[in-house]
Amino acid sequence: MIRKNLLVLFPLLATAFAKDVATPPAIASTGPGNRTILAAIYPPSEVVTVTADHADWTYQLGEPVKFMIKVAADPYPAEGISVKYRTGLEMLDAELKAAVVPADGLTVDGGTLKEPGFLRCSVMADVNGKAVKGLATAGFAPNAIKPTQTEPADFDAYWDAQKAELAKVPAEPVLTPLPERSTPKVEVFHWSLQNVGGWKGPSRMFGILAVPRGDGPFPAVLAVPGAGVRPYGGQIGLAEKGVITLEIGIHGIPVNLDPDVYQQLARGALAEYNGYNLDDRTRYYYHRVYLGCLRSNDYLAAHPKWDKKNLLVMGGSQGGQLSIVTAALDSRVTALAANYPAYCDVTGYLHGRAGGWPGFFKPNKDGVQTIPESDMRLVTIRYYDALNFARRLKIPGFYSWGYNDETCPPTSTFAAYNTITAPKELLVALQQGHSTVPAQNERINAWVVERLGVK
């Protein structure tokens, strides 16, 4: 049971839980470099509040869960508000039910699980003409969740061969000063260098490089992006602490263009890029992306101001995915920080449970899934699933996500996390969806700064 393996902290928002649920006491860490921190740092909905009847939202297999629904409106507390709700496995369709919530709240039976996983209660209400939503997710032995993704026998040989091909491509870096972004402590550049380009020849990676002024040497951080198409401003604040930072984009286009350019690409040529050429492991979109992250590290590792000791990679969502992948493929990386990593155990939906973003193979509303085992997409995905890279991590990592994430569901992230044998820390913010809050960012950044040895 995960509650016996937790360092439980409620320093920030203990009131996020129902008042009739007792806060569990702090429990000792499981050992140096390996601990889970359960923190109530994510505020609940101000209108619809859903909680589970265990304060840590975590249950033993076969133990029943009850969800408590409360609605706040004008006047407060609201009484007689009609809601619709579903309870069932996260991310999978369940029967929609209707109920009226009394002033003191409504308790619904959430059932139980006999295998490790997550049950979710999702509530929708119309309050004063506004559609509002609340949810809570109960974890059943989450630290025992096993992967559904399999590993190809030639996984390491394949990526070794791809890295060898990357090494043949001349880097040809280009740096353009950005004086308007530079500070008295940091020089900032628009940066690019040559990368593999799949079947059509080389392409380029672009990003924002921030280098502390002075002789150094300095540690370095590669900041990898979440999904989407957007410009980037660079990690200037971290650079001012004495860290060389490189924040990259992945789409082979400059990262300082007019915002409208990215909006049009996101709606057109780069819409749903995560599935491009998924039936071919070397033409697949992420082939160039994964190798581009390594090529970016080539630049950082060759920088004359790098301290030759500390190279950390960090990001959230797709950036969490890329952090895990880069750290697994590149022995120069010394630590990683990954928030709610995407693309973990993406085959989960083929096994009756949630799979990682981007939700490949999710059943239709009839629950039908008709993907044959011979489908080449299933072959390709085994080489790109972040879970198969997580198995190979050898360096310390800090991870963070919440039970309520509806983009990178916790079933998928725990499946990957549970395979990691390297030193690891996990911050679980129960109510967290697919975003972070300042208190959480502060904790992550504190870990990064401490790991790099700067202030």
Coordinates of C-alpha atoms in Angstrom, one line a residue:
M1 CA 0.0 0.0 0.0
I2 CA 1.5 3.3 -1.1
R3 CA 0.6 5.0 2.2
K4 CA 3.3 3.0 3.9
N5 CA 5.9 4.2 1.4
L6 CA 5.2 7.9 1.6
L7 CA 6.7 11.0 3.2
V8 CA 3.4 12.8 3.6
L9 CA 3.4 16.6 3.7
F10 CA 0.4 19.0 4.0
P11 CA 2.2 22.3 4.6
L12 CA 0.3 24.5 2.0
L13 CA -3.3 23.6 1.4
A14 CA -4.4 21.1 4.0
T15 CA -7.9 22.5 3.8
A16 CA -8.1 21.2 0.2
F17 CA -9.5 18.0 1.7
A18 CA -13.0 17.5 3.1
K19 CA -13.2 18.7 6.7
D20 CA -14.5 15.3 7.8
V21 CA -11.4 13.5 6.5
A22 CA -8.5 13.2 8.9
T23 CA -5.1 14.3 7.7
P24 CA -2.6 11.3 7.9
P25 CA 0.5 11.8 10.0
A26 CA 4.0 12.2 8.4
I27 CA 5.6 8.8 7.6
A28 CA 9.4 8.3 7.3
S29 CA 11.1 8.4 4.0
T30 CA 11.8 5.1 2.2
G31 CA 15.5 5.8 2.0
P32 CA 18.1 8.3 0.6
G33 CA 17.3 9.4 -2.9
N34 CA 14.1 7.3 -3.1
R35 CA 10.9 8.8 -1.7
T36 CA 7.4 9.9 -2.6
I37 CA 6.1 13.2 -1.3
L38 CA 2.3 13.5 -1.1
A39 CA 1.4 17.2 -0.9
A40 CA -1.9 19.1 -0.9
I41 CA -0.6 21.9 -3.0
Y42 CA -3.2 22.1 -5.7
P43 CA -6.4 24.0 -4.9
P44 CA -9.8 22.3 -5.6
S45 CA -12.5 23.8 -7.8
E46 CA -14.1 26.8 -6.1
V47 CA -17.6 25.7 -7.2
V48 CA -17.6 21.9 -7.5
T49 CA -15.4 20.0 -5.0
V50 CA -14.9 16.3 -5.2
T51 CA -12.8 14.4 -2.6
A52 CA -12.2 10.8 -1.7
D53 CA -12.8 9.3 1.8
H54 CA -9.1 8.7 2.4
A55 CA -7.2 11.9 2.9
D56 CA -4.4 10.6 0.6
W57 CA -6.8 9.3 -2.0
T58 CA -5.0 6.0 -2.0
Y59 CA -6.4 2.5 -1.3
Q60 CA -5.5 -1.1 -0.9
L61 CA -6.7 -3.5 -3.6
G62 CA -10.3 -4.5 -2.9
E63 CA -10.9 -1.6 -0.5
P64 CA -14.0 0.4 -1.4
V65 CA -13.8 4.1 -2.2
K66 CA -16.5 6.7 -1.6
F67 CA -16.5 10.1 -3.3
M68 CA -17.9 13.3 -1.7
I69 CA -19.4 15.9 -3.9
K70 CA -20.0 19.5 -2.7
V71 CA -21.3 22.4 -4.7
A72 CA -20.7 26.1 -3.8
A73 CA -22.7 28.9 -5.4
D74 CA -24.7 31.9 -4.3
P75 CA -26.0 31.6 -1.6
Y76 CA -23.3 29.4 0.0
P77 CA -23.5 26.5 0.6
A78 CA -25.6 25.6 -2.4
E79 CA -28.6 23.3 -1.9
G80 CA -30.5 21.2 -4.4
I81 CA -28.0 21.7 -7.3
S82 CA -28.4 19.0 -10.0
V83 CA -25.2 17.4 -11.2
K84 CA -24.2 14.7 -13.6
Y85 CA -21.4 12.4 -12.7
R86 CA -19.4 9.4 -13.8
T87 CA -17.4 6.9 -11.7
G88 CA -15.1 4.4 -13.3
L89 CA -11.6 3.8 -14.6
E90 CA -9.8 7.0 -15.4
M91 CA -10.0 8.2 -19.1
L92 CA -12.5 5.4 -20.0
D93 CA -16.2 6.0 -20.6
A94 CA -18.5 5.1 -17.8
E95 CA -22.3 5.4 -17.2
L96 CA -23.5 9.0 -16.8
K97 CA -25.7 9.4 -13.7
A98 CA -27.7 12.3 -12.4
A99 CA -28.2 13.4 -8.8
V100 CA -29.2 16.4 -6.6
V101 CA -26.5 17.6 -4.2
P102 CA -27.8 18.6 -0.7
A103 CA -26.3 21.5 1.2
D104 CA -24.0 19.2 3.2
G105 CA -22.8 17.3 0.1
L106 CA -23.5 14.0 -1.6
T107 CA -21.6 10.7 -1.1
V108 CA -21.4 8.3 -4.0
D109 CA -20.1 4.8 -4.1
G110 CA -16.9 4.6 -6.3
G111 CA -16.4 0.9 -6.2
T112 CA -13.0 -0.7 -6.0
L113 CA -10.2 -2.3 -8.0
K114 CA -8.7 -5.7 -7.7
E115 CA -5.7 -4.7 -9.8
P116 CA -3.5 -1.7 -9.4
G117 CA -4.9 1.4 -11.1
F118 CA -7.1 4.5 -10.7
L119 CA -10.8 5.1 -10.3
R120 CA -12.2 8.6 -11.0
C121 CA -15.3 10.5 -10.1
S122 CA -16.0 13.3 -12.6
V123 CA -18.8 15.7 -11.8
M124 CA -20.4 18.3 -14.1
A125 CA -22.9 21.0 -12.9
D126 CA -24.7 24.0 -14.3
V127 CA -24.3 26.7 -11.6
N128 CA -25.8 30.2 -12.3
G129 CA -25.8 29.4 -16.0
K130 CA -22.1 28.4 -16.0
A131 CA -20.9 24.8 -16.7
V132 CA -18.4 23.8 -14.0
K133 CA -16.5 20.6 -13.4
G134 CA -14.9 18.8 -10.5
L135 CA -13.1 15.5 -10.1
A136 CA -11.3 13.3 -7.7
T137 CA -9.2 10.2 -8.5
A138 CA -8.5 7.3 -6.2
G139 CA -5.3 5.3 -6.6
F140 CA -5.3 1.6 -5.9
A141 CA -1.7 0.4 -5.1
P142 CA -0.3 2.8 -7.7
N143 CA 3.3 1.8 -6.9
A144 CA 2.5 -1.7 -8.0
I145 CA 1.2 -0.7 -11.5
K146 CA 3.0 -2.8 -14.2
P147 CA 3.7 -1.7 -17.8
T148 CA 1.7 -2.9 -20.7
Q149 CA 4.3 -1.8 -23.2
T150 CA 6.8 -4.4 -24.4
E151 CA 10.4 -3.8 -25.3
P152 CA 12.0 -4.7 -28.7
A153 CA 15.0 -7.0 -28.5
D154 CA 17.1 -4.6 -30.6
F155 CA 16.0 -1.4 -28.8
D156 CA 19.6 -0.5 -27.7
A157 CA 21.1 -1.5 -30.9
Y158 CA 18.6 0.6 -32.9
W159 CA 19.3 3.8 -30.9
D160 CA 23.0 3.2 -30.9
A161 CA 22.8 3.1 -34.7
Q162 CA 20.8 6.3 -34.8
K163 CA 23.3 8.1 -32.6
A164 CA 26.1 7.0 -34.9
E165 CA 24.2 8.5 -37.9
L166 CA 23.7 11.7 -35.9
A167 CA 27.4 12.0 -35.3
K168 CA 28.0 12.1 -39.0
V169 CA 26.0 15.3 -39.4
P170 CA 28.1 18.5 -38.9
A171 CA 26.6 20.7 -36.2
E172 CA 27.2 24.1 -37.9
P173 CA 25.8 26.2 -35.0
V174 CA 24.5 29.7 -35.6
L175 CA 24.2 32.2 -32.7
T176 CA 22.3 35.5 -33.1
P177 CA 22.6 37.9 -30.1
L178 CA 19.4 39.0 -28.5
P179 CA 20.4 42.2 -26.6
E180 CA 16.8 43.0 -25.8
R181 CA 16.6 39.8 -23.7
S182 CA 20.1 40.0 -22.2
T183 CA 20.6 41.2 -18.7
P184 CA 23.6 42.5 -16.8
K185 CA 24.2 38.9 -15.7
V186 CA 23.4 36.9 -18.8
E187 CA 24.0 37.0 -22.5
V188 CA 21.0 35.7 -24.6
F189 CA 21.1 34.3 -28.1
H190 CA 18.8 32.9 -30.7
W191 CA 20.5 29.6 -31.3
S192 CA 20.4 26.9 -34.0
L193 CA 22.4 24.0 -35.2
Q194 CA 22.1 21.2 -37.7
N195 CA 20.3 18.0 -36.9
V196 CA 19.2 14.8 -38.7
G197 CA 16.2 15.3 -40.9
G198 CA 14.9 11.8 -41.5
W199 CA 14.4 10.9 -45.2
K200 CA 14.8 14.4 -46.6
G201 CA 18.2 15.3 -45.4
P202 CA 19.4 17.4 -42.4
S203 CA 17.2 19.9 -40.6
R204 CA 17.9 22.3 -37.8
M205 CA 17.1 22.6 -34.2
F206 CA 16.3 26.1 -32.8
G207 CA 16.2 27.5 -29.3
I208 CA 17.2 30.3 -26.9
L209 CA 20.6 30.1 -25.3
A210 CA 21.4 32.0 -22.1
V211 CA 25.0 32.1 -20.9
P212 CA 26.1 33.7 -17.7
R213 CA 28.6 36.5 -18.1
G214 CA 32.0 35.8 -16.6
D215 CA 34.6 33.0 -17.0
G216 CA 32.7 30.2 -15.3
P217 CA 32.8 27.3 -15.4
F218 CA 29.0 26.8 -15.1
P219 CA 26.6 23.8 -14.9
A220 CA 24.2 23.5 -17.9
V221 CA 20.5 22.8 -18.3
L222 CA 18.6 21.6 -21.4
A223 CA 15.0 22.7 -21.2
V224 CA 12.8 20.6 -23.4
P225 CA 9.3 21.7 -24.5
G226 CA 5.7 20.6 -23.8
A227 CA 3.5 19.6 -26.7
G228 CA 2.4 22.3 -29.2
V229 CA 3.8 24.9 -31.5
R230 CA 4.9 28.2 -29.9
P231 CA 7.8 30.6 -29.4
Y232 CA 10.2 30.4 -26.5
G233 CA 11.7 33.1 -24.2
G234 CA 14.6 31.1 -22.7
Q235 CA 15.4 30.2 -19.1
I236 CA 16.8 33.6 -18.2
G237 CA 16.1 33.4 -14.5
L238 CA 17.9 30.1 -14.0
A239 CA 20.8 31.4 -16.1
E240 CA 21.1 34.4 -13.8
K241 CA 21.8 31.9 -11.0
G242 CA 25.0 30.8 -12.9
V243 CA 23.7 28.1 -15.2
I244 CA 24.1 27.8 -19.0
T245 CA 20.5 27.2 -20.2
L246 CA 19.3 26.1 -23.6
E247 CA 15.5 26.1 -24.2
I248 CA 14.7 24.4 -27.5
G249 CA 11.8 23.9 -29.8
I250 CA 11.4 20.7 -31.7
H251 CA 9.8 21.6 -35.0
G252 CA 12.7 22.8 -37.0
I253 CA 11.6 26.4 -37.1
P254 CA 13.0 29.5 -35.3
V255 CA 11.5 30.1 -31.9
N256 CA 11.3 33.9 -32.0
L257 CA 8.8 34.5 -34.8
D258 CA 5.5 36.3 -34.7
P259 CA 3.0 34.3 -32.6
D260 CA 0.6 34.1 -35.5
V261 CA 3.1 31.9 -37.4
Y262 CA 2.9 29.2 -34.7
Q263 CA -0.9 29.4 -34.5
Q264 CA -1.2 28.8 -38.2
L265 CA 1.3 25.9 -38.1
A266 CA -0.5 24.4 -35.2
R267 CA -3.8 24.5 -37.1
G268 CA -2.3 23.3 -40.4
A269 CA 1.1 21.6 -41.2
L270 CA 1.9 20.7 -37.6
A271 CA -1.6 19.7 -36.4
E272 CA -1.4 16.3 -34.7
Y273 CA 2.3 16.0 -35.5
N274 CA 2.8 13.4 -32.8
G275 CA 1.3 10.8 -35.2
Y276 CA 3.1 11.7 -38.4
N277 CA 4.6 8.6 -40.0
L278 CA 3.9 6.5 -37.0
D279 CA 4.1 3.3 -39.1
D280 CA 7.8 3.8 -39.8
R281 CA 10.3 3.9 -36.9
T282 CA 12.9 6.0 -38.8
R283 CA 10.5 8.4 -40.5
Y284 CA 8.4 8.9 -37.4
Y285 CA 8.2 12.5 -36.3
Y286 CA 9.9 11.9 -32.9
H287 CA 12.9 10.3 -34.5
R288 CA 14.3 13.7 -35.4
V289 CA 13.1 15.2 -32.1
Y290 CA 14.8 12.6 -29.9
L291 CA 18.1 12.9 -31.8
G292 CA 17.8 16.7 -31.8
C293 CA 17.8 16.7 -28.0
L294 CA 21.1 14.8 -28.1
R295 CA 22.4 17.2 -30.7
S296 CA 21.5 20.1 -28.4
N297 CA 23.5 18.4 -25.6
D298 CA 26.4 18.1 -28.0
Y299 CA 26.5 21.9 -28.1
L300 CA 26.2 22.3 -24.3
A301 CA 28.9 19.7 -23.6
A302 CA 31.3 21.5 -26.0
H303 CA 30.6 24.9 -24.6
P304 CA 33.9 26.4 -23.2
K305 CA 32.1 27.7 -20.1
W306 CA 30.5 24.3 -19.2
D307 CA 31.9 22.9 -15.9
K308 CA 32.1 19.4 -17.5
K309 CA 30.3 17.9 -14.5
N310 CA 26.7 19.0 -14.4
L311 CA 24.2 18.6 -17.3
L312 CA 20.5 18.5 -16.3
V313 CA 17.5 18.1 -18.6
M314 CA 14.1 19.2 -17.5
G315 CA 10.5 19.7 -18.9
G316 CA 6.8 18.9 -18.4
S317 CA 4.4 16.8 -20.4
Q318 CA 6.0 16.2 -23.7
G319 CA 9.0 17.9 -22.1
G320 CA 8.8 15.2 -19.3
Q321 CA 8.9 12.6 -22.0
L322 CA 11.9 14.2 -23.7
S323 CA 13.7 14.6 -20.4
I324 CA 13.4 10.8 -19.7
V325 CA 14.4 9.9 -23.3
T326 CA 17.4 12.3 -23.4
A327 CA 18.7 11.2 -20.0
A328 CA 18.4 7.5 -21.0
L329 CA 20.2 8.0 -24.3
D330 CA 22.9 10.4 -23.3
S331 CA 25.4 9.4 -20.6
R332 CA 26.6 13.0 -20.2
V333 CA 23.3 13.9 -18.5
T334 CA 23.7 13.9 -14.7
A335 CA 20.1 14.5 -13.5
L336 CA 16.6 15.1 -14.8
A337 CA 13.4 16.7 -13.6
A338 CA 10.2 15.6 -15.3
N339 CA 6.7 16.8 -14.7
Y340 CA 3.7 14.6 -15.7
P341 CA 5.7 13.0 -18.5
A342 CA 3.8 12.2 -21.7
Y343 CA 4.0 9.2 -24.0
C344 CA 4.4 6.7 -21.1
D345 CA 2.9 3.2 -21.6
V346 CA 0.8 4.4 -24.6
T347 CA -0.4 0.8 -25.2
G348 CA -2.5 0.9 -22.0
Y349 CA -5.7 1.4 -23.9
L350 CA -5.2 -1.9 -25.6
H351 CA -5.2 -3.6 -22.2
G352 CA -8.4 -2.0 -20.8
R353 CA -6.8 0.9 -19.0
A354 CA -5.6 4.4 -19.6
G355 CA -2.5 4.9 -21.8
G356 CA -0.2 7.9 -22.0
W357 CA -0.6 11.0 -24.1
P358 CA -1.4 11.4 -27.0
G359 CA -4.0 8.7 -26.3
F360 CA -3.2 6.4 -29.2
F361 CA -5.6 3.4 -29.5
K362 CA -8.2 4.8 -27.2
P363 CA -11.5 2.9 -27.6
N364 CA -14.4 4.6 -29.3
K365 CA -17.6 5.3 -27.3
D366 CA -18.8 1.7 -27.8
G367 CA -15.7 0.5 -26.1
V368 CA -14.5 -1.2 -29.3
Q369 CA -10.8 -1.4 -30.1
T370 CA -9.8 -3.0 -33.4
I371 CA -6.0 -2.5 -33.7
P372 CA -4.4 -5.8 -35.1
E373 CA -1.2 -6.9 -33.5
S374 CA 0.4 -6.6 -37.0
D375 CA -0.2 -2.9 -37.1
M376 CA 3.1 -1.2 -37.8
R377 CA 2.3 1.6 -35.4
L378 CA 2.5 -0.8 -32.5
V379 CA 6.0 -1.8 -33.8
T380 CA 7.2 1.8 -34.0
I381 CA 5.8 2.9 -30.6
R382 CA 7.9 0.4 -28.8
Y383 CA 11.0 2.3 -29.8
Y384 CA 9.6 5.7 -28.7
D385 CA 7.5 5.0 -25.6
A386 CA 9.2 6.9 -22.7
L387 CA 8.6 3.9 -20.5
N388 CA 11.2 1.9 -22.4
F389 CA 13.6 4.7 -21.8
A390 CA 12.7 5.0 -18.1
R391 CA 13.8 1.4 -17.6
R392 CA 17.3 2.5 -18.6
L393 CA 17.7 5.6 -16.4
K394 CA 20.8 5.5 -14.2
I395 CA 20.9 9.1 -12.8
P396 CA 18.9 10.9 -10.1
G397 CA 15.5 12.3 -11.1
F398 CA 12.7 14.4 -9.6
Y399 CA 9.2 13.7 -10.9
S400 CA 5.9 15.3 -10.3
W401 CA 2.2 14.8 -11.2
G402 CA -1.3 14.6 -9.8
Y403 CA -4.0 12.0 -9.6
N404 CA -6.4 14.3 -11.5
D405 CA -4.4 14.6 -14.7
E406 CA -6.6 14.0 -17.7
T407 CA -3.9 14.5 -20.3
C408 CA -1.1 12.3 -18.9
P409 CA -3.1 10.0 -16.7
P410 CA -1.4 8.7 -13.5
T411 CA -1.8 5.1 -14.6
S412 CA 0.6 5.8 -17.4
T413 CA 3.1 7.9 -15.4
F414 CA 3.2 5.4 -12.5
A415 CA 3.7 2.5 -15.0
A416 CA 6.9 4.3 -16.2
Y417 CA 8.0 5.5 -12.7
N418 CA 7.7 2.1 -11.2
T419 CA 10.3 0.7 -13.7
I420 CA 12.9 3.3 -12.7
T421 CA 15.7 1.8 -10.6
A422 CA 17.8 4.9 -10.4
P423 CA 17.5 7.3 -7.4
K424 CA 14.1 9.1 -7.7
E425 CA 11.8 11.5 -5.9
L426 CA 8.1 11.9 -6.7
L427 CA 6.0 14.8 -5.7
V428 CA 2.3 13.8 -6.0
A429 CA -0.1 16.7 -5.7
L430 CA -3.5 15.0 -5.6
Q431 CA -5.8 17.6 -7.1
Q432 CA -3.3 18.5 -9.8
G433 CA -4.5 18.3 -13.3
H434 CA -2.3 18.9 -16.3
S435 CA -0.5 22.0 -15.0
T436 CA 1.6 23.2 -12.1
V437 CA 1.1 25.9 -9.5
P438 CA 3.8 28.2 -8.1
A439 CA 4.3 26.2 -4.9
Q440 CA 5.0 23.1 -6.9
N441 CA 7.3 24.9 -9.3
E442 CA 9.3 26.3 -6.4
R443 CA 9.9 22.8 -5.1
I444 CA 11.0 21.5 -8.4
N445 CA 13.2 24.5 -9.1
A446 CA 14.7 24.1 -5.6
W447 CA 15.7 20.5 -6.4
V448 CA 17.2 21.5 -9.7
V449 CA 19.2 24.4 -8.1
E450 CA 20.4 22.1 -5.3
R451 CA 21.4 19.4 -7.8
L452 CA 23.4 21.9 -9.9
G453 CA 25.1 23.4 -6.8
V454 CA 24.0 27.0 -7.4
K455 CA 21.9 29.5 -5.4

